Short mmCIF file of N, CA and C in Angstrom, two decimals:
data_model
loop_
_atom_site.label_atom_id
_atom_site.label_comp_id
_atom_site.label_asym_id
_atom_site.label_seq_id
_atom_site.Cartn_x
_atom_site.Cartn_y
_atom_site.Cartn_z
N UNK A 1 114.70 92.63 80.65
CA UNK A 1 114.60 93.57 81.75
C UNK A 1 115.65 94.65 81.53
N UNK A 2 115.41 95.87 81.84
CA UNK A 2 116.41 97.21 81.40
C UNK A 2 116.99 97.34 82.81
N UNK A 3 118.53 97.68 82.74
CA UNK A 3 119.07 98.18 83.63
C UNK A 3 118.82 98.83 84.89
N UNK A 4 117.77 99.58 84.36
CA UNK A 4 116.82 100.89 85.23
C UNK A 4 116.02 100.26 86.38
N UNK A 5 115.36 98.92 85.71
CA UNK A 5 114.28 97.84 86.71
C UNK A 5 115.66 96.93 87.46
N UNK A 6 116.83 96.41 86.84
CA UNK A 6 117.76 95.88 87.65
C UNK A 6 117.94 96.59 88.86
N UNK A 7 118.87 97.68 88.53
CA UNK A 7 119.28 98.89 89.43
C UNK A 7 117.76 99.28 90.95
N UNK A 8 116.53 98.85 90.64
CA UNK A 8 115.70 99.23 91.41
C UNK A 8 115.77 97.55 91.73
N UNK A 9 115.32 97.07 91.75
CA UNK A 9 115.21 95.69 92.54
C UNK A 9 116.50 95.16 93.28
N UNK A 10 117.88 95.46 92.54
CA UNK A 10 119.34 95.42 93.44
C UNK A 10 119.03 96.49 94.61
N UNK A 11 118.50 97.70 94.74
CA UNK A 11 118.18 98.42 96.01
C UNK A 11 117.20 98.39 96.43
N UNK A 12 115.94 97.43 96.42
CA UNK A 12 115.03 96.64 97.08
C UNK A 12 115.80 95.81 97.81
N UNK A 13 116.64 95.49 97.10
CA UNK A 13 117.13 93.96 97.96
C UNK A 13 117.81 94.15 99.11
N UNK A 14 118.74 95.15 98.69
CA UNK A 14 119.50 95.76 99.52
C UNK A 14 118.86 96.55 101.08
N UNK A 15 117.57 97.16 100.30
CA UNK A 15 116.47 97.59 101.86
C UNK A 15 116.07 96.55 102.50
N UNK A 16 115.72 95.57 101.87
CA UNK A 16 115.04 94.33 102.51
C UNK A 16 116.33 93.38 103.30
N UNK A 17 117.09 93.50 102.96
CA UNK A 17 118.07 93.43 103.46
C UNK A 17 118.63 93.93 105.25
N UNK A 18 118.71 94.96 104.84
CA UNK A 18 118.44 96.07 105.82
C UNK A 18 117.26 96.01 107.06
N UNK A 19 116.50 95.79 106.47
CA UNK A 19 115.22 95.82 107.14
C UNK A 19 115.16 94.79 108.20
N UNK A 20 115.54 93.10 107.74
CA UNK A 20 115.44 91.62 107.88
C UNK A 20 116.51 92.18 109.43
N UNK A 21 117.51 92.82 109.30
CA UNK A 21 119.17 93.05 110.04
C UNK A 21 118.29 93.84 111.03
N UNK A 22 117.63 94.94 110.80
CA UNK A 22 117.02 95.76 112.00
C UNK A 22 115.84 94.94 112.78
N UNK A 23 115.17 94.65 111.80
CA UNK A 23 114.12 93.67 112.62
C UNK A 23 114.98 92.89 113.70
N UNK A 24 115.84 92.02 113.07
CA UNK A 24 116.41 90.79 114.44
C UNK A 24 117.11 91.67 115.51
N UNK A 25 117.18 92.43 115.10
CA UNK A 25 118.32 93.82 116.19
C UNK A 25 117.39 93.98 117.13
N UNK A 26 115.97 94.02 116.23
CA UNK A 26 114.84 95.25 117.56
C UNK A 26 114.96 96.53 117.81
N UNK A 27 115.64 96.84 116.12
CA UNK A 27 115.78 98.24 115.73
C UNK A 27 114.07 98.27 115.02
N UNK A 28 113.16 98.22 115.63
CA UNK A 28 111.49 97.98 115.22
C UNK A 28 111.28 99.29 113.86
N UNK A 29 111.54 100.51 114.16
CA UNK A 29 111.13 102.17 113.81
C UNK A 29 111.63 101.84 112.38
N UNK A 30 113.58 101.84 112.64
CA UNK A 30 114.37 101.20 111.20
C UNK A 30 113.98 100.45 110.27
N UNK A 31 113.51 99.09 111.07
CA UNK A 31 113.45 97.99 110.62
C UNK A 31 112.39 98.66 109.52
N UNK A 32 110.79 99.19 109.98
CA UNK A 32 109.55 99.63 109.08
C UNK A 32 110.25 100.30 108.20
N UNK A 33 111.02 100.95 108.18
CA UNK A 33 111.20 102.36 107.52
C UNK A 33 112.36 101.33 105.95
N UNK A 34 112.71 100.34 106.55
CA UNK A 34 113.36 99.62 105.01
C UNK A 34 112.43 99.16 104.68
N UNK A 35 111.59 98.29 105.38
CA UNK A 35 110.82 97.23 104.54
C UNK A 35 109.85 98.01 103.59
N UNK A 36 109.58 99.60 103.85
CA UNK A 36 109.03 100.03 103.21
C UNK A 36 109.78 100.93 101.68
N UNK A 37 110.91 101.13 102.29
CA UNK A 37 111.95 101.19 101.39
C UNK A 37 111.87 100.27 100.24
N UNK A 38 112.29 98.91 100.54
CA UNK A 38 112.56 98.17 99.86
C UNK A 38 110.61 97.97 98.88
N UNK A 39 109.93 98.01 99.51
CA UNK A 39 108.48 97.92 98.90
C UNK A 39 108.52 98.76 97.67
N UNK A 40 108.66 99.93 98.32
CA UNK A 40 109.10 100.79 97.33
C UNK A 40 110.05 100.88 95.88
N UNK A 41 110.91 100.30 96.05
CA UNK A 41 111.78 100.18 94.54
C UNK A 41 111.43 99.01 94.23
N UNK A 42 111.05 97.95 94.84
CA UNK A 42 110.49 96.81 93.63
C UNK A 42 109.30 97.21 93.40
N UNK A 43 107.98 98.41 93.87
CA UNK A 43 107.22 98.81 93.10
C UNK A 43 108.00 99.22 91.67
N UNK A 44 108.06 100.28 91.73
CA UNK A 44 108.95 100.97 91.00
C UNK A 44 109.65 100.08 89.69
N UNK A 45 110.30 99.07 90.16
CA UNK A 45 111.03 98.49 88.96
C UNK A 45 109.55 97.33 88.81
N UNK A 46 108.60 97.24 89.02
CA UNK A 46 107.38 96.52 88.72
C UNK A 46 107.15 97.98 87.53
N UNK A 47 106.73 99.41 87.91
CA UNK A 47 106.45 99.85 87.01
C UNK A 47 107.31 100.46 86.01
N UNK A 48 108.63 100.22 85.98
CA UNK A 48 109.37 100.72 84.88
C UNK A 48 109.69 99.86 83.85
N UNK A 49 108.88 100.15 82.41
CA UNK A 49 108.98 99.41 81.53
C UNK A 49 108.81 98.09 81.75
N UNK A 50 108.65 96.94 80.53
CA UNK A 50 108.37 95.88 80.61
C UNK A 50 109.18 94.75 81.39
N UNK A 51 108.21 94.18 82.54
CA UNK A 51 108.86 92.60 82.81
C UNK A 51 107.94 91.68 82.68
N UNK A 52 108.99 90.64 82.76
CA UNK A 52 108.43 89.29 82.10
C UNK A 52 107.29 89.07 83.26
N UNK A 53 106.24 88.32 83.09
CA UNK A 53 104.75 87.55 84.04
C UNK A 53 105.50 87.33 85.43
N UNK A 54 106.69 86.01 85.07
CA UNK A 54 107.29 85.09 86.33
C UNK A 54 107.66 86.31 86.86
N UNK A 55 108.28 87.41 86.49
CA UNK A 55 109.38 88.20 87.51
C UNK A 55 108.47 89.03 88.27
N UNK A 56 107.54 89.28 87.44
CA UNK A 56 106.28 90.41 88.42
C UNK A 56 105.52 89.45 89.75
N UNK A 57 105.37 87.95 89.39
CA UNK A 57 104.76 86.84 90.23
C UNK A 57 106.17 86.46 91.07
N UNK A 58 106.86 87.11 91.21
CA UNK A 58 107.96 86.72 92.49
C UNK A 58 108.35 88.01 92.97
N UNK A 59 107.66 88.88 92.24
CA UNK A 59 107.90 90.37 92.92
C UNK A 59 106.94 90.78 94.28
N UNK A 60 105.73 90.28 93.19
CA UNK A 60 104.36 90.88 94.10
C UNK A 60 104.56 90.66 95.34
N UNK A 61 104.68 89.46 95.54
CA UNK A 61 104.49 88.71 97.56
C UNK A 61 105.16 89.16 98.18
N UNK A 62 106.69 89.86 97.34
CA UNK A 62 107.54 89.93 98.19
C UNK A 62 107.22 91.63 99.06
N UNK A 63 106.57 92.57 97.75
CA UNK A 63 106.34 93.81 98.34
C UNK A 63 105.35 94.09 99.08
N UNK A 64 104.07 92.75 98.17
CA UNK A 64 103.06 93.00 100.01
C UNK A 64 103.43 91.93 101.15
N UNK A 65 104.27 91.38 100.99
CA UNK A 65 105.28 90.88 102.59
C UNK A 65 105.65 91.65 103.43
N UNK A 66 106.74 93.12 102.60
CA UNK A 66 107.31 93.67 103.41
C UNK A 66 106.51 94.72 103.46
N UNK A 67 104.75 95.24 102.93
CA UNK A 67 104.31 96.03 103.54
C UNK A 67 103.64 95.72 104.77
N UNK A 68 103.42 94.96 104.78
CA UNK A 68 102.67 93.88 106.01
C UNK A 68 103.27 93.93 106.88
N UNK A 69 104.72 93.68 107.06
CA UNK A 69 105.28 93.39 108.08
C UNK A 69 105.82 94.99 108.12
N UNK A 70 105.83 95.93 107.65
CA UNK A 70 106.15 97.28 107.69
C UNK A 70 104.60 97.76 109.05
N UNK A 71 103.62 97.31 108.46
CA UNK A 71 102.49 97.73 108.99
C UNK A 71 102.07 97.17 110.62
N UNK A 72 102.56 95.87 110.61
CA UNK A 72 102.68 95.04 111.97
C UNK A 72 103.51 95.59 112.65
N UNK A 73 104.77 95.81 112.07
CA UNK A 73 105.82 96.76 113.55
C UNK A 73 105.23 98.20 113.98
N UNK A 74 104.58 99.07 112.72
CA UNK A 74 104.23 100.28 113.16
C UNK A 74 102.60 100.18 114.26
N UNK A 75 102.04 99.02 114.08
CA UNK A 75 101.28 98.93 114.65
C UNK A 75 101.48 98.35 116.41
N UNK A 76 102.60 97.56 116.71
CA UNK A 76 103.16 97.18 117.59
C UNK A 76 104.19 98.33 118.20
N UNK A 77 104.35 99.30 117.34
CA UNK A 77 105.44 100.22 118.15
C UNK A 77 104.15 101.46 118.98
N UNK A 78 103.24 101.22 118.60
CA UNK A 78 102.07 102.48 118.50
C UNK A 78 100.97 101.81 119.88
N UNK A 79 100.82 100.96 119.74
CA UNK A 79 100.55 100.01 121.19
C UNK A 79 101.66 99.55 122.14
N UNK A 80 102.54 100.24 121.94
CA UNK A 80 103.49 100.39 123.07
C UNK A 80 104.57 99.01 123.28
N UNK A 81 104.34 97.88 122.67
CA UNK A 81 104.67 96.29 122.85
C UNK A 81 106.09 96.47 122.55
N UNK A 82 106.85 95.83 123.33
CA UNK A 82 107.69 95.46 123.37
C UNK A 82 108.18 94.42 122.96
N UNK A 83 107.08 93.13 122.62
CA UNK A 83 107.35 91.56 122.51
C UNK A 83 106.94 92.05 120.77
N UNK A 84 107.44 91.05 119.84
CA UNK A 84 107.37 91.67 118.75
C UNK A 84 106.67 90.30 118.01
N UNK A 85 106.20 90.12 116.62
CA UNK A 85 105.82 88.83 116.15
C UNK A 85 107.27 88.22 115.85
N UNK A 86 106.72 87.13 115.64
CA UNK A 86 108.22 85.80 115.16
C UNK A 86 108.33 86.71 113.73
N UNK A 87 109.78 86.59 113.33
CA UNK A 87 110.05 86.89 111.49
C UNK A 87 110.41 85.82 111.03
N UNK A 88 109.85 85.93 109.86
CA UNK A 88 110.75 84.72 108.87
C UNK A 88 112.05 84.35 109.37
N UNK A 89 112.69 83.07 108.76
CA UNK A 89 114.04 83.07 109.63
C UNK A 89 114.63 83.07 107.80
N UNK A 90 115.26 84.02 107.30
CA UNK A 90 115.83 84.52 105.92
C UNK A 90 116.52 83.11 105.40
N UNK A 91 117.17 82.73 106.10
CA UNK A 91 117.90 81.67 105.40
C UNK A 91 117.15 80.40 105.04
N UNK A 92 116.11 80.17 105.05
CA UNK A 92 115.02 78.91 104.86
C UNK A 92 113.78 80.01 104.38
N UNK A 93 113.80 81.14 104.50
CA UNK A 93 112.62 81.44 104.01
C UNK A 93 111.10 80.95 105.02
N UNK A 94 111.20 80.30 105.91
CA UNK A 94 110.33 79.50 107.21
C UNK A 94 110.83 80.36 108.12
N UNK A 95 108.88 80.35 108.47
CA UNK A 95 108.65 81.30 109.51
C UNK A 95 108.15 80.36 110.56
N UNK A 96 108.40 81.15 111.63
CA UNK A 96 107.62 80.40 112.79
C UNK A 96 106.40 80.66 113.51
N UNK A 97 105.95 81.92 112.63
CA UNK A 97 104.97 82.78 112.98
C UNK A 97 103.71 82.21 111.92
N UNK A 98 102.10 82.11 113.02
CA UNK A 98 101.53 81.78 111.81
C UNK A 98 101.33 83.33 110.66
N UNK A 99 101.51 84.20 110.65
CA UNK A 99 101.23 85.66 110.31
C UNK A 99 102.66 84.97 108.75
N UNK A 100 103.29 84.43 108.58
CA UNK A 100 104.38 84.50 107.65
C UNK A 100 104.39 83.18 106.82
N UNK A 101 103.03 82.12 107.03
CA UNK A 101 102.55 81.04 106.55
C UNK A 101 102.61 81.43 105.05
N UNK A 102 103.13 80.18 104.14
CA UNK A 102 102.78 80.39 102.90
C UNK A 102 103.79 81.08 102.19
N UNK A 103 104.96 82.18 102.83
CA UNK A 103 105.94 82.92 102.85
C UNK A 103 107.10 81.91 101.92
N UNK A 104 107.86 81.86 100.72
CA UNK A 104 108.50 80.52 100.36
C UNK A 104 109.71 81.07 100.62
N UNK A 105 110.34 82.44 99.68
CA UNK A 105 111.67 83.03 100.01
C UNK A 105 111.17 84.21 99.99
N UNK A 106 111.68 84.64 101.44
CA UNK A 106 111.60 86.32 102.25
C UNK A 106 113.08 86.96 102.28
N UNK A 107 114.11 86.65 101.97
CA UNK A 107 115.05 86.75 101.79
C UNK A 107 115.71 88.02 101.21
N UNK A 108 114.50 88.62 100.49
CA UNK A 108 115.05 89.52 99.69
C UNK A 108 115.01 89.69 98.39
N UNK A 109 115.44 88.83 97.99
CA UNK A 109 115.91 87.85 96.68
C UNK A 109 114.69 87.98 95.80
N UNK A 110 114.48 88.54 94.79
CA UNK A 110 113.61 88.40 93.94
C UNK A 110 113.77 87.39 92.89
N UNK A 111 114.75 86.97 92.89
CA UNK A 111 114.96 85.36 92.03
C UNK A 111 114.49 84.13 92.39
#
């Protein structure tokens, strides 16, 4: 893996990061605006130069995770709701929501 795909998945992580912190806040607007962030540079280091099979198969879920859940808050802020879905709980990677079933580590963490 080249520096270039490191450097983009260390600031994926870092949005998703971000994102996980605004979500539990009920900073909802924020929260979308990382998870799509973070979608974004692990695209990105998905398309810069070669990675290995495993690293692209622990990438994928994670960026259509956080577009999903990018798409569920903008859709909940736009119907006016106030009550929001359950999130993953980061540190177990377990959600309590059925919408996050199947979810193993949401964490961020592309390792």
């Amino acid at each position: 893996m080249s520096s270039g795909q490191q450097e983009y998945i260390q600031k994926g992580i870092k949005s998703a990061e971000q994102a996980t912190a605004e979500d539990k806040a009920h900073n909802y607007e924020a929260a979308a605006q990382h998870y799509m962030t973070a979608a974004d540079w692990l695209f990105q280091a998905m398309k810069y130069g070669a990675m290995n099979p495993q690293m692209k198969q622990t990438i994928r879920p994670k960026i259509e995770s956080y577009v999903k859940r990018a798409e569920e808050i903008k859709e909940l802020l736009k119907k006016g709701s106030t009550k929001k879905k359950a999130v993953a709980d980061t540190s177990t990677g377990r959600g309590n929501s059925k919408d996050n079933k199947g979810d193993e580590d949401d964490n961020g963490d592309p390792d």
